[in-house]
Tab-separated table of C-alpha atoms in Angstrom:
chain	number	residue	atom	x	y	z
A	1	UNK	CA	0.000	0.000	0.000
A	2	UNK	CA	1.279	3.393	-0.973
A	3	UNK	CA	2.892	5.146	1.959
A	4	UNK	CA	2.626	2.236	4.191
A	5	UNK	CA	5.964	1.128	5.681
A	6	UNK	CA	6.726	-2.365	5.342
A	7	UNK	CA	9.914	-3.250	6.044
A	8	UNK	CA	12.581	-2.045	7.896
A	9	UNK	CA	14.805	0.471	5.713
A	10	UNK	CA	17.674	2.859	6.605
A	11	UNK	CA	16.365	6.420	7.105
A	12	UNK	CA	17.654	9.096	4.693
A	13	UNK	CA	20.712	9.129	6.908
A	14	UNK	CA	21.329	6.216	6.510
A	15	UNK	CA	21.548	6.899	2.377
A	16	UNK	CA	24.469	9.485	3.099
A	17	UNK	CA	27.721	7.467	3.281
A	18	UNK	CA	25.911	4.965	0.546
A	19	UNK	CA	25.511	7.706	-1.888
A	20	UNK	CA	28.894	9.178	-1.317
A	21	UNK	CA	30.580	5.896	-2.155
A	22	UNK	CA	28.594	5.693	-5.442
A	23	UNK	CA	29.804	9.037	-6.839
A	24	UNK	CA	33.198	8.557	-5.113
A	25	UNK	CA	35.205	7.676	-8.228
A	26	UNK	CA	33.990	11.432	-10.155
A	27	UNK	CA	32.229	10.289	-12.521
A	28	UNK	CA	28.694	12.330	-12.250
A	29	UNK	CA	25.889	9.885	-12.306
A	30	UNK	CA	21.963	10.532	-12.799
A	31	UNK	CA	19.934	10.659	-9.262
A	32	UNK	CA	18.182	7.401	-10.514
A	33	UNK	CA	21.700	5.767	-10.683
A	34	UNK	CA	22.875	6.827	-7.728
A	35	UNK	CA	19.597	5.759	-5.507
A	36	UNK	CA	19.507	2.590	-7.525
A	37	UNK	CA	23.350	1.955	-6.921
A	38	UNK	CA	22.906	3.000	-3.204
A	39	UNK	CA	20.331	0.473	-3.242
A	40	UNK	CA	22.654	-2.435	-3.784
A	41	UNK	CA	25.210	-1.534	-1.804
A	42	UNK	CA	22.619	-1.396	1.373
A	43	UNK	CA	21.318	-4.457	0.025
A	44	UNK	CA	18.069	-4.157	0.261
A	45	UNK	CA	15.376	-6.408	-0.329
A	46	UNK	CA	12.997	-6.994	-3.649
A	47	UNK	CA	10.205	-6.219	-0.980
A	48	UNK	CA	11.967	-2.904	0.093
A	49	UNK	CA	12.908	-1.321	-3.036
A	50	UNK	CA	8.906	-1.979	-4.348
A	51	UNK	CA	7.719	-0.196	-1.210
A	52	UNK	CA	6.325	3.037	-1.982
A	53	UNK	CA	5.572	6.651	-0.185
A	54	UNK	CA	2.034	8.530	-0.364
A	55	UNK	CA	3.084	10.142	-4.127
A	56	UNK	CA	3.527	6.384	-5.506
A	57	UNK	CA	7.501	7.436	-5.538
A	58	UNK	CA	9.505	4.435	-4.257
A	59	UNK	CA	10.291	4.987	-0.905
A	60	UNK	CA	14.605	3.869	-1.255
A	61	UNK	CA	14.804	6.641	-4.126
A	62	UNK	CA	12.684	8.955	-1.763
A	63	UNK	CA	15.225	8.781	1.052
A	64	UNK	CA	18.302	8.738	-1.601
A	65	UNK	CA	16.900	11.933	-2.465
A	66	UNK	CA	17.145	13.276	0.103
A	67	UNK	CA	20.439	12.139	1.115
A	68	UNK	CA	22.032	13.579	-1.682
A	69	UNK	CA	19.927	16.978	-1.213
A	70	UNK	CA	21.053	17.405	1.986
A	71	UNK	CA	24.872	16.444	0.466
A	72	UNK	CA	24.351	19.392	-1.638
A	73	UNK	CA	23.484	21.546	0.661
A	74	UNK	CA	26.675	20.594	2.783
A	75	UNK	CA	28.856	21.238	-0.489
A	76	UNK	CA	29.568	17.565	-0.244
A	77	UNK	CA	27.997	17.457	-4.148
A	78	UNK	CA	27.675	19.435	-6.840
A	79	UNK	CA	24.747	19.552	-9.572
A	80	UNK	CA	26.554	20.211	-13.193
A	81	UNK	CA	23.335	19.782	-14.442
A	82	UNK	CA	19.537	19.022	-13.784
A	83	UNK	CA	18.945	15.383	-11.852
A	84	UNK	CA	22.924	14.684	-12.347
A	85	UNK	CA	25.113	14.459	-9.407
A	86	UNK	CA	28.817	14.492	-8.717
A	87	UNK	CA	30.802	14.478	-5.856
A	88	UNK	CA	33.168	17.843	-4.527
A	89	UNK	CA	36.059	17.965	-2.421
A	90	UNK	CA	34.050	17.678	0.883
A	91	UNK	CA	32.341	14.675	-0.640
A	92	UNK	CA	35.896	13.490	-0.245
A	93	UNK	CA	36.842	14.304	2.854
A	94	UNK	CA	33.462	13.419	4.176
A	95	UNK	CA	33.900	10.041	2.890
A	96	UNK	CA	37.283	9.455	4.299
A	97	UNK	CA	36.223	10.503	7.850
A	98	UNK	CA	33.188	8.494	8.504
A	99	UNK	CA	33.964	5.012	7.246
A	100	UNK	CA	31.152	3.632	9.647
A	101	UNK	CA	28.545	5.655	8.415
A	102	UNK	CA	27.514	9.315	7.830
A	103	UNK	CA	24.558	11.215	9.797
A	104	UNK	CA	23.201	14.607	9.575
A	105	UNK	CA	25.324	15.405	12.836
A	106	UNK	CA	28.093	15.716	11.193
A	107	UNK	CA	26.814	17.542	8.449
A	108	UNK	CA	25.706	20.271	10.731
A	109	UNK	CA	29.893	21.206	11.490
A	110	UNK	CA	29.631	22.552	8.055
A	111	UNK	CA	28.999	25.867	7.723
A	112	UNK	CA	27.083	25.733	4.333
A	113	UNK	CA	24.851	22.812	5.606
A	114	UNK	CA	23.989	24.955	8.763
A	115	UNK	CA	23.166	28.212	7.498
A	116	UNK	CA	20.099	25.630	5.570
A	117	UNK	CA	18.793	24.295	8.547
A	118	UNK	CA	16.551	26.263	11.309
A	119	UNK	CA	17.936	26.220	14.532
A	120	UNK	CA	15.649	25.712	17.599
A	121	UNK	CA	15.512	29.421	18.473
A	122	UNK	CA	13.697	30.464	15.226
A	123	UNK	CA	10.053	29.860	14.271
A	124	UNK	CA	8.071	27.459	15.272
A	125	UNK	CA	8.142	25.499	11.825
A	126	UNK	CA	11.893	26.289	12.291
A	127	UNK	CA	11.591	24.203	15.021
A	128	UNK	CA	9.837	21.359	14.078
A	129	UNK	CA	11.762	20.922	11.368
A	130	UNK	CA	14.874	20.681	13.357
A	131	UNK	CA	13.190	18.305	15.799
A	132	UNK	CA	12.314	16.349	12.672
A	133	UNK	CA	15.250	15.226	11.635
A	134	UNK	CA	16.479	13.679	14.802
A	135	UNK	CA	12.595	12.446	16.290
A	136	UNK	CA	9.962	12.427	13.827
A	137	UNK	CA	8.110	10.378	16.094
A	138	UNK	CA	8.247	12.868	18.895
A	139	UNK	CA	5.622	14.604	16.659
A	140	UNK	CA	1.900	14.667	15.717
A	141	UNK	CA	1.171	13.880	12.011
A	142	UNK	CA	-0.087	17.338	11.116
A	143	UNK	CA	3.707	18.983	12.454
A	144	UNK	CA	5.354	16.060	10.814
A	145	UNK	CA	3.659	17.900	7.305
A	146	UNK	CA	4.438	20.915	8.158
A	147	UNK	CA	8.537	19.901	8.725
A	148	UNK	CA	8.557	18.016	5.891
A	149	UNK	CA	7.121	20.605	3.383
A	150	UNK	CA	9.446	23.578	5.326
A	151	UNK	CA	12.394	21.056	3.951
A	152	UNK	CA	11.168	20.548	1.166
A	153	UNK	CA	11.166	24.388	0.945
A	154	UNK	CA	14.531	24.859	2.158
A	155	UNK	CA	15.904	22.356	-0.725
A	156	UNK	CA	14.204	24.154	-3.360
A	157	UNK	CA	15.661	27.403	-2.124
A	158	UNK	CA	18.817	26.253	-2.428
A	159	UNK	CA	18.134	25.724	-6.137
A	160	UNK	CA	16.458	28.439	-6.747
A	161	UNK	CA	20.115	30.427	-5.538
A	162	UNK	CA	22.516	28.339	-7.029
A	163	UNK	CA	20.155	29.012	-9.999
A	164	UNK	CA	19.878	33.132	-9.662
A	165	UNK	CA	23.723	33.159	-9.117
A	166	UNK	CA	24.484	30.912	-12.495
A	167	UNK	CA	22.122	33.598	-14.686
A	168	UNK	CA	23.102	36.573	-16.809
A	169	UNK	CA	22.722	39.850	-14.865
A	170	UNK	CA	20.170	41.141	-17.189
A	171	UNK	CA	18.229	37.671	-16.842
A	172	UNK	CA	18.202	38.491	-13.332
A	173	UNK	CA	16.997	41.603	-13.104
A	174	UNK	CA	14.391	40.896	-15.222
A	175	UNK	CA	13.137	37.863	-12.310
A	176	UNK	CA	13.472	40.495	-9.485
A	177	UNK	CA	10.689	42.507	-11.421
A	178	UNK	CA	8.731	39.479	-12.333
A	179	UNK	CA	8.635	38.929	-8.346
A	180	UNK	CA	7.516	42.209	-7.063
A	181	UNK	CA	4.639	42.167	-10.178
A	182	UNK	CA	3.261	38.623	-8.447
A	183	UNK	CA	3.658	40.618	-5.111
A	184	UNK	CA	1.089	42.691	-6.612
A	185	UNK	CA	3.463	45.924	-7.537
A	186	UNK	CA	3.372	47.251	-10.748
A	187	UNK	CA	-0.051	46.264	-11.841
A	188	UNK	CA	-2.028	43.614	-11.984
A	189	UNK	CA	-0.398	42.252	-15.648
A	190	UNK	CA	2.774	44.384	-14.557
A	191	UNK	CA	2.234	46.807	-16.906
A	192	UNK	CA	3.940	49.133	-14.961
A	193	UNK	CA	7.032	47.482	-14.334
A	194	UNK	CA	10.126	48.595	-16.261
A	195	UNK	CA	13.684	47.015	-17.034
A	196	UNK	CA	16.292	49.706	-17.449
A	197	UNK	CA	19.573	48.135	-16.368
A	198	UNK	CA	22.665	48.226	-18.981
A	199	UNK	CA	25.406	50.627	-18.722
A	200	UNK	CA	23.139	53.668	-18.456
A	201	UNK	CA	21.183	52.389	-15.662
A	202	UNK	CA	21.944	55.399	-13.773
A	203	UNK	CA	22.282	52.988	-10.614
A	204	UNK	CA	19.224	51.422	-11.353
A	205	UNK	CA	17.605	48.277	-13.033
A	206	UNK	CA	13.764	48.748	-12.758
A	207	UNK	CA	11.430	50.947	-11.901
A	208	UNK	CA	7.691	50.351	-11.119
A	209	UNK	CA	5.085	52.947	-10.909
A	210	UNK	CA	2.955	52.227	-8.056
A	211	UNK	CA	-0.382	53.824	-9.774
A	212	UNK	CA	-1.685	54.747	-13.705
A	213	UNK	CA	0.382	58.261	-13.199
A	214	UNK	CA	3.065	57.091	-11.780
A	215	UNK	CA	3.469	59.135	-9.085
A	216	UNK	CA	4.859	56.980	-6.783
A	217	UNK	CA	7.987	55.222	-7.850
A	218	UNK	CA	9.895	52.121	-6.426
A	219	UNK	CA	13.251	52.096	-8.358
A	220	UNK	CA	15.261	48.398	-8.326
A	221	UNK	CA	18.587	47.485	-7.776
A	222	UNK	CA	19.611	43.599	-8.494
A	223	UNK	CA	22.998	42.185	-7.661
A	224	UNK	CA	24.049	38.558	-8.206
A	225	UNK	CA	26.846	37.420	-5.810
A	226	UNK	CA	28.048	34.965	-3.928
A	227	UNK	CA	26.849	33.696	-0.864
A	228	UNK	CA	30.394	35.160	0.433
A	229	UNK	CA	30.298	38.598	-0.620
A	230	UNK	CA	28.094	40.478	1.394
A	231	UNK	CA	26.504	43.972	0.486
A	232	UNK	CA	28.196	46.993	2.346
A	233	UNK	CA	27.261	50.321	2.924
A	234	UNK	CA	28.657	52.075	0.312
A	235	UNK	CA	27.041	49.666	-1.920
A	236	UNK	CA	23.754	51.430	-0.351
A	237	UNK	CA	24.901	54.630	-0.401
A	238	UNK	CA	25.367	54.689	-3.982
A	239	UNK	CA	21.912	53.274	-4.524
A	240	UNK	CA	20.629	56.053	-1.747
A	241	UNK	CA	22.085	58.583	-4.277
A	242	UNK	CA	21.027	56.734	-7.415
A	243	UNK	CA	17.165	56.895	-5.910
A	244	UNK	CA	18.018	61.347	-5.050
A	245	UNK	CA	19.358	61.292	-8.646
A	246	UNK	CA	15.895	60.066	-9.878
A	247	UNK	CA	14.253	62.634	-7.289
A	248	UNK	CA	12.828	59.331	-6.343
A	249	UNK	CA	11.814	58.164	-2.148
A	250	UNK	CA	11.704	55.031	-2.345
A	251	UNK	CA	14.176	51.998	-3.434
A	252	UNK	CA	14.250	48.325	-3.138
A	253	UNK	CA	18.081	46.215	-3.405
A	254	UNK	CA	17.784	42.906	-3.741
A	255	UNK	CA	20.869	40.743	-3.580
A	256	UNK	CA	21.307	36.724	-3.572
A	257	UNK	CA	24.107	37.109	-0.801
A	258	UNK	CA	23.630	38.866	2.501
A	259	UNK	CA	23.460	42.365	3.906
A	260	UNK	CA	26.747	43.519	6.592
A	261	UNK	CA	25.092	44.938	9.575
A	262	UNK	CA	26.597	48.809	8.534
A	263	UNK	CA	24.416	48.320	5.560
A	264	UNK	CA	21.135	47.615	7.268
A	265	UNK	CA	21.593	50.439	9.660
A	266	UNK	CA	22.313	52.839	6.673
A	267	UNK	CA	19.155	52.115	4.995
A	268	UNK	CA	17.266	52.385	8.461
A	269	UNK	CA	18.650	55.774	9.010
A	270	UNK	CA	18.291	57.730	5.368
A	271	UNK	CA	15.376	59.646	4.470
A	272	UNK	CA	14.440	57.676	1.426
A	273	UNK	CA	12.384	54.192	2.084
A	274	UNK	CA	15.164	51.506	1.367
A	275	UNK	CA	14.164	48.170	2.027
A	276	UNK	CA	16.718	45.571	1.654
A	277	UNK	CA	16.228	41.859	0.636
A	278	UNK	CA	19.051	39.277	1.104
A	279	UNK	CA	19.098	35.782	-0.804
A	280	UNK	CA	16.883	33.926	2.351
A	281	UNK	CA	14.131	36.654	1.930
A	282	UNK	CA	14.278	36.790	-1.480
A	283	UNK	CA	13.976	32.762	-2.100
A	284	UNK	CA	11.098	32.770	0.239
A	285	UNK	CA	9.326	35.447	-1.579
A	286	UNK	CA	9.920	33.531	-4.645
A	287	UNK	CA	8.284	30.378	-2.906
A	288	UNK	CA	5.928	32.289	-1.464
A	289	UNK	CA	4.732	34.075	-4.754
A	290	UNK	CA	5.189	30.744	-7.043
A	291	UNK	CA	8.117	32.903	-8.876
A	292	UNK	CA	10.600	30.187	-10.576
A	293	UNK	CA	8.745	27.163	-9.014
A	294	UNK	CA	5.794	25.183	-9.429
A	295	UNK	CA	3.382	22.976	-7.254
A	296	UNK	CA	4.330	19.610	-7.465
A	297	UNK	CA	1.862	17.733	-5.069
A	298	UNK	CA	-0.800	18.718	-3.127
A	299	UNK	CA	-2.214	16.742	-0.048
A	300	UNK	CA	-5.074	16.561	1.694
A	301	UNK	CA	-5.787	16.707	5.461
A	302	UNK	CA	-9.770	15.298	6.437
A	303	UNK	CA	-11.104	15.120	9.791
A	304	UNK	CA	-14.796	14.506	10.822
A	305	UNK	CA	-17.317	17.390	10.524
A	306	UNK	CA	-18.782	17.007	14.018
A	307	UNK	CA	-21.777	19.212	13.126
A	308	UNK	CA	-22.213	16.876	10.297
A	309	UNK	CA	-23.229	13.945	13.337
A	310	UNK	CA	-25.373	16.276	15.624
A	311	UNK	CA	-29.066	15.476	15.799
């Protein structure tokens, strides 16, 4: 029965050092090939590789997938391209260190792997999807959903990044508008959302007028950079004095790296309205706002109508 558990399988975890060891000779493989390959050297069962999860996906290429998402979150393994894995440096090194097995533990030294996973001092989804990974039974079915869809969330955002950073500035720009349209800015078909960027930007990429006249203005400023490359102030201040050149109030600057603290406290303090969104915000907005992604599945929850039984 789909989504029934059968037999006894190793958890995701226990997929880590398995998948490793497939892609450890370099040679990029397809996610199939890996989960199938992980498969054998697990040895499961006829029985266990037919068992199934709710979406009719087999349950061992389930939990492979999420081994190696959570490998690529770590840095452990790259994606050259779509559903094709192959192993990094830290792959390596991983490997080497943990010849009795892998779990997320140790995953969580790294530094790339952490900043992906909520620690118990955030939100409360944060927090049950932290408590998830190490007790799902510890929780009741309907927090169990949530954690697993707030994962699911956090995998697709690192895609969505690694994505955003890989594209052609212009490309990019051009998605940051598409966003704040579906945010509802711009117009309802965007029709008031422009692209300027290029050489002559003036220090800005886009502008949207916020009504038919367009007398109020948000102008836009996109950068792509890596996740180690934050945004100083006088990154802001020249975008500050791009928006007084354009006798403009109000700005947005959206970056796929992070903000330094100077930077945020500029854009407090200036006259003009500045807001600032980092690569976390802006993948959630883009998740939020179905920017870039697409439903895949949707499930539903039933429970007896009470009223339904009252005489």
């Amino acid at each position: 029965m789909p989504g029934q558990v059968t037999t006894d399988m190793p958890t995701w975890e226990g997929f880590l050092r398995p998948v490793l060891s497939v892609l450890a000779d370099g040679a990029p493989r397809s996610a199939r090939d890996v989960a199938d390959t992980a498969a054998d050297i697990l040895e499961l069962t006829p029985e266990q590789r037919l068992e199934t999860i709710n979406s009719g996906m087999e349950r061992y290429r389930d939990r492979s997938s999420w081994a190696m998402s959570a490998l690529a979150r770590a840095g452990a393994v790259a994606r050259p391209k779509r559903g094709t894995y192959i192993i990094a440096e830290q792959g390596q090194s991983l490997l080497a260190a943990s010849p009795s097995g892998l779990t997320e533990s140790r995953l969580l030294l790294i530094p790339a792997y952490r900043d992906y996973v909520p620690s118990k001092k955030q939100t409360t989804t944060a927090t049950i999807s932290d408590d998830f990974t190490t007790d799902p039974g510890a929780l009741s079915p309907h927090e169990q959903i949530s954690a697993g869809v707030n994962q699911i969330h956090q995998d697709v955002a690192l895609e969505l990044i690694r994505r955003l950073r890989d594209m052609k500035p212009v490309d990019f720009e051009q998605i940051v508008l598409k966003l704040l349209v579906a945010m509802n800015y711009g117009g309802s078909a965007g029709e008031r959302a422009r692209h300027i960027g290029g050489s002559a930007d003036g220090g800005v990429d886009g502008v949207i007028d916020q009504d038919p006249l367009g007398l109020g203005r948000i102008y836009v400023q996109a950068k792509r950079y890596a996740a180690d490359n934050v945004v100083g102030r006088p990154a802001i201040q020249g975008f500050v004095g791009a928006l007084h050149g354009q006798q403009a109030n109000q700005g947005v600057f959206i970056t796929t790296s992070s903000f330094s603290k100077e930077a945020g406290e500029y854009a407090r303090q200036v006259n003009a309205a500045v807001v600032l969104i980092d690569g976390k915000r802006l993948t959630d907005l883009m998740i939020q706002y179905r920017v870039g992604v697409q439903i895949e599945q949707i499930y539903t929850v039933v429970k007896v109508d009470e009223d339904y039984f009252e005489s």
